[in-house]
Amino acid sequence: MAISDISLDSETPFLEDAVEGVVDYRGVPAKRSRSGGWRSASFIIGVELAERIAYYGISFNLISYLTGPLGQSMAVAAQNVNTFSGAGCLLPLLGAFVADSFLGRYRTIVIASLLYILGLGLLTLSAMLPSLFPSFCQNIDNPPQFQVVLFFFSLYLVTVGQSGHKPCTQAFGADQFDGQHPEECKAKSSFFNWWYFALCSGISVAFLILSYIQENLNWVLGFGIPCIVMVAALLLFLLGTKTYRYSINTNEENPFVRIGKVFVEATRNWRTMPSLKTAEEVAGETLPHHGSHQFKFLSKALLTLDCSKEDGKACSFSDVEEAKAVLKLFPIWITSLVFGILPAQLSTFFTKQGITMDRSTGLGFDIPAASLQSLNTTTIVIFIPIYDRILVPIARHLTRKPSGISMLQRIGTGMFLYIISMVIAALIEVKRLKKAEEQGLVDTPNVTIPMSVWWLVPQYVLSGVGDALTMVGFQEFFYDQAPNELRSVGIALYLSIFGLGSFLSSFLISAIDKVTGGDGHDSWFNDNLNKAHLDYFYWLLVGLGLLGLAGYVYFAKSYIYNKRGIA
């Protein structure tokens, strides 16, 4: 099954400065000077900025819409937000599979964008229903079932659109740089930093503008603007079509089938030994990467008892190496899942904390609670240029590595900082609860606690620095270390960490709510936040985070990078 975006004409003349393995929009081998690079990447980075405005324009204030117009309790709303976030991070595995196996990244992005726009349009329509049919929407506390069904259908249609858009756009952007070319290799590493810079810039716009519109004007406009922005994103992507580099697949067999066959053949040949050399010796002499001695059992796939097969091999050497590369990713992926729980709190309980506090600015308006999350993204926007232009060159000079520090070191540092941010969040929540008790406001949840919302700044800022390190590190690691033909899947694996993290967060919330809210006791997630105990939950996350970090460090220390990776 071919996975290329554009097929390559076998009669095309050889181009001296052609980029190996890629073609331009005509199917001609892409010339380095005329395609790809920062020019093409700029279109795709612009698309990401617009798409993040659209996505976070509806997601980061979602808990306010669920507890407001849809009338859900805080615990139920938090679970729905986590489920939506989790689906948005897990479904890209499906979108990446479709792209890498059938459609190619370019076509997948276009189709996904159309579904995205349709979902946002229907979401806007669901918010319009009360004004279009006031007689059916008279009960504010109990909206009509049709509105609820249409809202969630539209919401998850957006998720389906994002599932194809998110992994393919980033992988397609990185494809514009040749990892085998020294200068473009450095540019590719820098691309991931600036990609995340654009991503967070889009999120900041969504926080500062769209959250204000949704809370102070109306939800129809708050959902409609993301739809318009997404239309602009699709047009911008199409505008760059003639400048892009498109990867080609020289192997007609589906990469998932080839890699799956390695595991099947290795299992079948578990007890089989060749007459002269072991499979490990054959692999060690032939396979090009220095990590070939890992997962030696997969080298059994090189053996076969079927003499009709050429060279007596069931699978090729490159197939075995690709299977090993995939298998090596999973210990890092599994030990990162606990960390994935932590960012889920920014759009739920961090926001609910802010709602109860003094948000006045002295300028005649209150800061929207959801816009506090812009502190996180603003920190990222400030930190990434400092990291890319100052810290990386210094580290590069000291370590002699293209990225300054290794990808796994960057991720581990970010994890640790994120855990510290949760410690700060717990301490601030203890102070908030104490202030509510001192002021006699425990039983009056709708009264603002005389404690400035700026107390939340440290937890947002530190989590922002942690994000800048971990998110970019994850993106670059899973893209770079995945087999070439499965790089969309590599990006989707990174996203799935936070998808499963959101589901784990939802599970924890549900379980803790049932356990702590029984027998007349106040749940840790009581709707009256002054009677809740978010501080206990944050301390629990700190403990889980430290356990996850210990496991991550153990496997990261023994990880052997692929040849193209950064040691």
PDB file of N, CA, C and O in Angstrom, residues 474-518:
ATOM      1  N   PHE A 474       9.091  16.044  23.650  1.00  0.00           N
ATOM      2  CA  PHE A 474       8.300  14.896  23.219  1.00  0.00           C
ATOM      3  C   PHE A 474       8.085  14.911  21.707  1.00  0.00           C
ATOM      4  O   PHE A 474       8.195  13.879  21.033  1.00  0.00           O
ATOM      5  N   GLN A 475       7.736  16.081  21.180  1.00  0.00           N
ATOM      6  CA  GLN A 475       7.465  16.190  19.746  1.00  0.00           C
ATOM      7  C   GLN A 475       8.686  15.778  18.932  1.00  0.00           C
ATOM      8  O   GLN A 475       8.584  14.971  18.003  1.00  0.00           O
ATOM      9  N   GLU A 476       9.841  16.343  19.270  1.00  0.00           N
ATOM     10  CA  GLU A 476      11.046  16.053  18.520  1.00  0.00           C
ATOM     11  C   GLU A 476      11.485  14.599  18.705  1.00  0.00           C
ATOM     12  O   GLU A 476      11.893  13.934  17.745  1.00  0.00           O
ATOM     13  N   PHE A 477      11.364  14.088  19.918  1.00  0.00           N
ATOM     14  CA  PHE A 477      11.802  12.720  20.194  1.00  0.00           C
ATOM     15  C   PHE A 477      10.979  11.702  19.420  1.00  0.00           C
ATOM     16  O   PHE A 477      11.537  10.828  18.727  1.00  0.00           O
ATOM     17  N   PHE A 478       9.652  11.784  19.512  1.00  0.00           N
ATOM     18  CA  PHE A 478       8.822  10.766  18.866  1.00  0.00           C
ATOM     19  C   PHE A 478       8.821  10.908  17.348  1.00  0.00           C
ATOM     20  O   PHE A 478       8.638   9.920  16.631  1.00  0.00           O
ATOM     21  N   TYR A 479       9.018  12.122  16.835  1.00  0.00           N
ATOM     22  CA  TYR A 479       9.151  12.292  15.385  1.00  0.00           C
ATOM     23  C   TYR A 479      10.489  11.737  14.910  1.00  0.00           C
ATOM     24  O   TYR A 479      10.559  10.975  13.946  1.00  0.00           O
ATOM     25  N   ASP A 480      11.565  12.107  15.596  1.00  0.00           N
ATOM     26  CA  ASP A 480      12.911  11.756  15.152  1.00  0.00           C
ATOM     27  C   ASP A 480      13.204  10.266  15.297  1.00  0.00           C
ATOM     28  O   ASP A 480      13.879   9.671  14.450  1.00  0.00           O
ATOM     29  N   GLN A 481      12.702   9.650  16.355  1.00  0.00           N
ATOM     30  CA  GLN A 481      13.049   8.262  16.643  1.00  0.00           C
ATOM     31  C   GLN A 481      12.096   7.245  16.024  1.00  0.00           C
ATOM     32  O   GLN A 481      12.377   6.048  16.051  1.00  0.00           O
ATOM     33  N   ALA A 482      10.971   7.698  15.472  1.00  0.00           N
ATOM     34  CA  ALA A 482      10.057   6.785  14.780  1.00  0.00           C
ATOM     35  C   ALA A 482      10.612   6.478  13.389  1.00  0.00           C
ATOM     36  O   ALA A 482      11.349   7.282  12.818  1.00  0.00           O
ATOM     37  N   PRO A 483      10.287   5.321  12.810  1.00  0.00           N
ATOM     38  CA  PRO A 483      10.688   5.030  11.434  1.00  0.00           C
ATOM     39  C   PRO A 483      10.189   6.122  10.490  1.00  0.00           C
ATOM     40  O   PRO A 483       9.146   6.732  10.718  1.00  0.00           O
ATOM     41  N   ASN A 484      10.924   6.373   9.405  1.00  0.00           N
ATOM     42  CA  ASN A 484      10.605   7.474   8.495  1.00  0.00           C
ATOM     43  C   ASN A 484       9.164   7.462   8.016  1.00  0.00           C
ATOM     44  O   ASN A 484       8.529   8.515   7.902  1.00  0.00           O
ATOM     45  N   GLU A 485       8.649   6.276   7.700  1.00  0.00           N
ATOM     46  CA  GLU A 485       7.317   6.178   7.125  1.00  0.00           C
ATOM     47  C   GLU A 485       6.215   6.243   8.184  1.00  0.00           C
ATOM     48  O   GLU A 485       5.028   6.228   7.844  1.00  0.00           O
ATOM     49  N   LEU A 486       6.591   6.292   9.455  1.00  0.00           N
ATOM     50  CA  LEU A 486       5.603   6.301  10.534  1.00  0.00           C
ATOM     51  C   LEU A 486       5.741   7.552  11.413  1.00  0.00           C
ATOM     52  O   LEU A 486       5.407   7.519  12.587  1.00  0.00           O
ATOM     53  N   ARG A 487       6.211   8.635  10.846  1.00  0.00           N
ATOM     54  CA  ARG A 487       6.448   9.809  11.671  1.00  0.00           C
ATOM     55  C   ARG A 487       5.160  10.500  12.098  1.00  0.00           C
ATOM     56  O   ARG A 487       5.125  11.159  13.134  1.00  0.00           O
ATOM     57  N   SER A 488       4.106  10.387  11.323  1.00  0.00           N
ATOM     58  CA  SER A 488       2.812  10.893  11.788  1.00  0.00           C
ATOM     59  C   SER A 488       2.362  10.118  13.023  1.00  0.00           C
ATOM     60  O   SER A 488       1.815  10.686  13.967  1.00  0.00           O
ATOM     61  N   VAL A 489       2.599   8.814  12.996  1.00  0.00           N
ATOM     62  CA  VAL A 489       2.272   7.986  14.156  1.00  0.00           C
ATOM     63  C   VAL A 489       3.142   8.372  15.342  1.00  0.00           C
ATOM     64  O   VAL A 489       2.697   8.371  16.495  1.00  0.00           O
ATOM     65  N   GLY A 490       4.410   8.721  15.070  1.00  0.00           N
ATOM     66  CA  GLY A 490       5.286   9.173  16.147  1.00  0.00           C
ATOM     67  C   GLY A 490       4.731  10.397  16.840  1.00  0.00           C
ATOM     68  O   GLY A 490       4.685  10.467  18.080  1.00  0.00           O
ATOM     69  N   ILE A 491       4.271  11.383  16.062  1.00  0.00           N
ATOM     70  CA  ILE A 491       3.650  12.582  16.650  1.00  0.00           C
ATOM     71  C   ILE A 491       2.389  12.201  17.413  1.00  0.00           C
ATOM     72  O   ILE A 491       2.106  12.725  18.495  1.00  0.00           O
ATOM     73  N   ALA A 492       1.611  11.273  16.858  1.00  0.00           N
ATOM     74  CA  ALA A 492       0.377  10.840  17.529  1.00  0.00           C
ATOM     75  C   ALA A 492       0.684  10.142  18.848  1.00  0.00           C
ATOM     76  O   ALA A 492      -0.089  10.258  19.810  1.00  0.00           O
ATOM     77  N   LEU A 493       1.792   9.413  18.921  1.00  0.00           N
ATOM     78  CA  LEU A 493       2.188   8.774  20.180  1.00  0.00           C
ATOM     79  C   LEU A 493       2.444   9.821  21.257  1.00  0.00           C
ATOM     80  O   LEU A 493       2.059   9.655  22.419  1.00  0.00           O
ATOM     81  N   TYR A 494       3.115  10.909  20.872  1.00  0.00           N
ATOM     82  CA  TYR A 494       3.346  11.993  21.827  1.00  0.00           C
ATOM     83  C   TYR A 494       2.021  12.566  22.316  1.00  0.00           C
ATOM     84  O   TYR A 494       1.825  12.798  23.518  1.00  0.00           O
ATOM     85  N   LEU A 495       1.089  12.788  21.393  1.00  0.00           N
ATOM     86  CA  LEU A 495      -0.215  13.330  21.777  1.00  0.00           C
ATOM     87  C   LEU A 495      -0.985  12.371  22.679  1.00  0.00           C
ATOM     88  O   LEU A 495      -1.696  12.788  23.594  1.00  0.00           O
ATOM     89  N   SER A 496      -0.828  11.076  22.423  1.00  0.00           N
ATOM     90  CA  SER A 496      -1.579  10.084  23.195  1.00  0.00           C
ATOM     91  C   SER A 496      -1.171  10.072  24.659  1.00  0.00           C
ATOM     92  O   SER A 496      -1.949   9.652  25.518  1.00  0.00           O
ATOM     93  N   ILE A 497       0.049  10.513  24.963  1.00  0.00           N
ATOM     94  CA  ILE A 497       0.469  10.611  26.364  1.00  0.00           C
ATOM     95  C   ILE A 497      -0.487  11.506  27.131  1.00  0.00           C
ATOM     96  O   ILE A 497      -0.935  11.185  28.236  1.00  0.00           O
ATOM     97  N   PHE A 498      -0.835  12.625  26.525  1.00  0.00           N
ATOM     98  CA  PHE A 498      -1.698  13.587  27.200  1.00  0.00           C
ATOM     99  C   PHE A 498      -3.173  13.216  27.063  1.00  0.00           C
ATOM    100  O   PHE A 498      -3.990  13.603  27.891  1.00  0.00           O
ATOM    101  N   GLY A 499      -3.489  12.438  26.011  1.00  0.00           N
ATOM    102  CA  GLY A 499      -4.854  11.921  25.906  1.00  0.00           C
ATOM    103  C   GLY A 499      -5.149  10.925  27.007  1.00  0.00           C
ATOM    104  O   GLY A 499      -6.151  11.037  27.719  1.00  0.00           O
ATOM    105  N   LEU A 500      -4.261   9.950  27.162  1.00  0.00           N
ATOM    106  CA  LEU A 500      -4.438   8.977  28.237  1.00  0.00           C
ATOM    107  C   LEU A 500      -4.315   9.652  29.595  1.00  0.00           C
ATOM    108  O   LEU A 500      -4.986   9.268  30.554  1.00  0.00           O
ATOM    109  N   GLY A 501      -3.447  10.687  29.673  1.00  0.00           N
ATOM    110  CA  GLY A 501      -3.327  11.440  30.925  1.00  0.00           C
ATOM    111  C   GLY A 501      -4.643  12.089  31.314  1.00  0.00           C
ATOM    112  O   GLY A 501      -5.020  12.092  32.493  1.00  0.00           O
ATOM    113  N   SER A 502      -5.360  12.623  30.330  1.00  0.00           N
ATOM    114  CA  SER A 502      -6.667  13.233  30.612  1.00  0.00           C
ATOM    115  C   SER A 502      -7.673  12.188  31.068  1.00  0.00           C
ATOM    116  O   SER A 502      -8.463  12.432  31.985  1.00  0.00           O
ATOM    117  N   PHE A 503      -7.651  11.004  30.420  1.00  0.00           N
ATOM    118  CA  PHE A 503      -8.557   9.936  30.843  1.00  0.00           C
ATOM    119  C   PHE A 503      -8.207   9.442  32.251  1.00  0.00           C
ATOM    120  O   PHE A 503      -9.099   9.169  33.056  1.00  0.00           O
ATOM    121  N   LEU A 504      -6.913   9.330  32.542  1.00  0.00           N
ATOM    122  CA  LEU A 504      -6.498   8.936  33.889  1.00  0.00           C
ATOM    123  C   LEU A 504      -6.919   9.980  34.912  1.00  0.00           C
ATOM    124  O   LEU A 504      -7.350   9.640  36.023  1.00  0.00           O
ATOM    125  N   SER A 505      -6.805  11.247  34.534  1.00  0.00           N
ATOM    126  CA  SER A 505      -7.246  12.317  35.422  1.00  0.00           C
ATOM    127  C   SER A 505      -8.747  12.215  35.680  1.00  0.00           C
ATOM    128  O   SER A 505      -9.211  12.354  36.818  1.00  0.00           O
ATOM    129  N   SER A 506      -9.508  11.955  34.611  1.00  0.00           N
ATOM    130  CA  SER A 506     -10.959  11.804  34.747  1.00  0.00           C
ATOM    131  C   SER A 506     -11.308  10.625  35.649  1.00  0.00           C
ATOM    132  O   SER A 506     -12.201  10.708  36.499  1.00  0.00           O
ATOM    133  N   PHE A 507     -10.565   9.513  35.485  1.00  0.00           N
ATOM    134  CA  PHE A 507     -10.792   8.330  36.324  1.00  0.00           C
ATOM    135  C   PHE A 507     -10.493   8.634  37.784  1.00  0.00           C
ATOM    136  O   PHE A 507     -11.258   8.257  38.689  1.00  0.00           O
ATOM    137  N   LEU A 508      -9.376   9.320  38.035  1.00  0.00           N
ATOM    138  CA  LEU A 508      -9.014   9.672  39.404  1.00  0.00           C
ATOM    139  C   LEU A 508     -10.076  10.565  40.044  1.00  0.00           C
ATOM    140  O   LEU A 508     -10.466  10.363  41.195  1.00  0.00           O
ATOM    141  N   ILE A 509     -10.522  11.551  39.290  1.00  0.00           N
ATOM    142  CA  ILE A 509     -11.532  12.473  39.808  1.00  0.00           C
ATOM    143  C   ILE A 509     -12.803  11.715  40.169  1.00  0.00           C
ATOM    144  O   ILE A 509     -13.381  11.909  41.240  1.00  0.00           O
ATOM    145  N   SER A 510     -13.241  10.835  39.249  1.00  0.00           N
ATOM    146  CA  SER A 510     -14.467  10.075  39.485  1.00  0.00           C
ATOM    147  C   SER A 510     -14.337   9.169  40.705  1.00  0.00           C
ATOM    148  O   SER A 510     -15.229   9.120  41.565  1.00  0.00           O
ATOM    149  N   ALA A 511     -13.205   8.444  40.794  1.00  0.00           N
ATOM    150  CA  ALA A 511     -13.000   7.514  41.904  1.00  0.00           C
ATOM    151  C   ALA A 511     -12.890   8.260  43.234  1.00  0.00           C
ATOM    152  O   ALA A 511     -13.510   7.866  44.236  1.00  0.00           O
ATOM    153  N   ILE A 512     -12.110   9.336  43.252  1.00  0.00           N
ATOM    154  CA  ILE A 512     -11.923  10.100  44.491  1.00  0.00           C
ATOM    155  C   ILE A 512     -13.218  10.768  44.911  1.00  0.00           C
ATOM    156  O   ILE A 512     -13.543  10.838  46.105  1.00  0.00           O
ATOM    157  N   ASP A 513     -13.992  11.246  43.938  1.00  0.00           N
ATOM    158  CA  ASP A 513     -15.268  11.896  44.246  1.00  0.00           C
ATOM    159  C   ASP A 513     -16.220  10.919  44.938  1.00  0.00           C
ATOM    160  O   ASP A 513     -16.906  11.274  45.893  1.00  0.00           O
ATOM    161  N   LYS A 514     -16.236   9.662  44.467  1.00  0.00           N
ATOM    162  CA  LYS A 514     -17.116   8.657  45.078  1.00  0.00           C
ATOM    163  C   LYS A 514     -16.635   8.257  46.469  1.00  0.00           C
ATOM    164  O   LYS A 514     -17.437   8.093  47.391  1.00  0.00           O
ATOM    165  N   VAL A 515     -15.316   8.102  46.600  1.00  0.00           N
ATOM    166  CA  VAL A 515     -14.765   7.649  47.879  1.00  0.00           C
ATOM    167  C   VAL A 515     -14.882   8.727  48.948  1.00  0.00           C
ATOM    168  O   VAL A 515     -15.289   8.463  50.078  1.00  0.00           O
ATOM    169  N   THR A 516     -14.518   9.953  48.604  1.00  0.00           N
ATOM    170  CA  THR A 516     -14.483  11.024  49.613  1.00  0.00           C
ATOM    171  C   THR A 516     -15.837  11.680  49.825  1.00  0.00           C
ATOM    172  O   THR A 516     -16.037  12.372  50.831  1.00  0.00           O
ATOM    173  N   GLY A 517     -16.773  11.478  48.885  1.00  0.00           N
ATOM    174  CA  GLY A 517     -18.077  12.139  49.010  1.00  0.00           C
ATOM    175  C   GLY A 517     -19.150  11.261  49.623  1.00  0.00           C
ATOM    176  O   GLY A 517     -20.322  11.663  49.697  1.00  0.00           O
ATOM    177  N   GLY A 518     -18.783  10.072  50.085  1.00  0.00           N
ATOM    178  CA  GLY A 518     -19.776   9.173  50.675  1.00  0.00           C
ATOM    179  C   GLY A 518     -20.055   9.449  52.137  1.00  0.00           C
ATOM    180  O   GLY A 518     -19.323  10.194  52.800  1.00  0.00           O
TER     181      GLY A 518
END
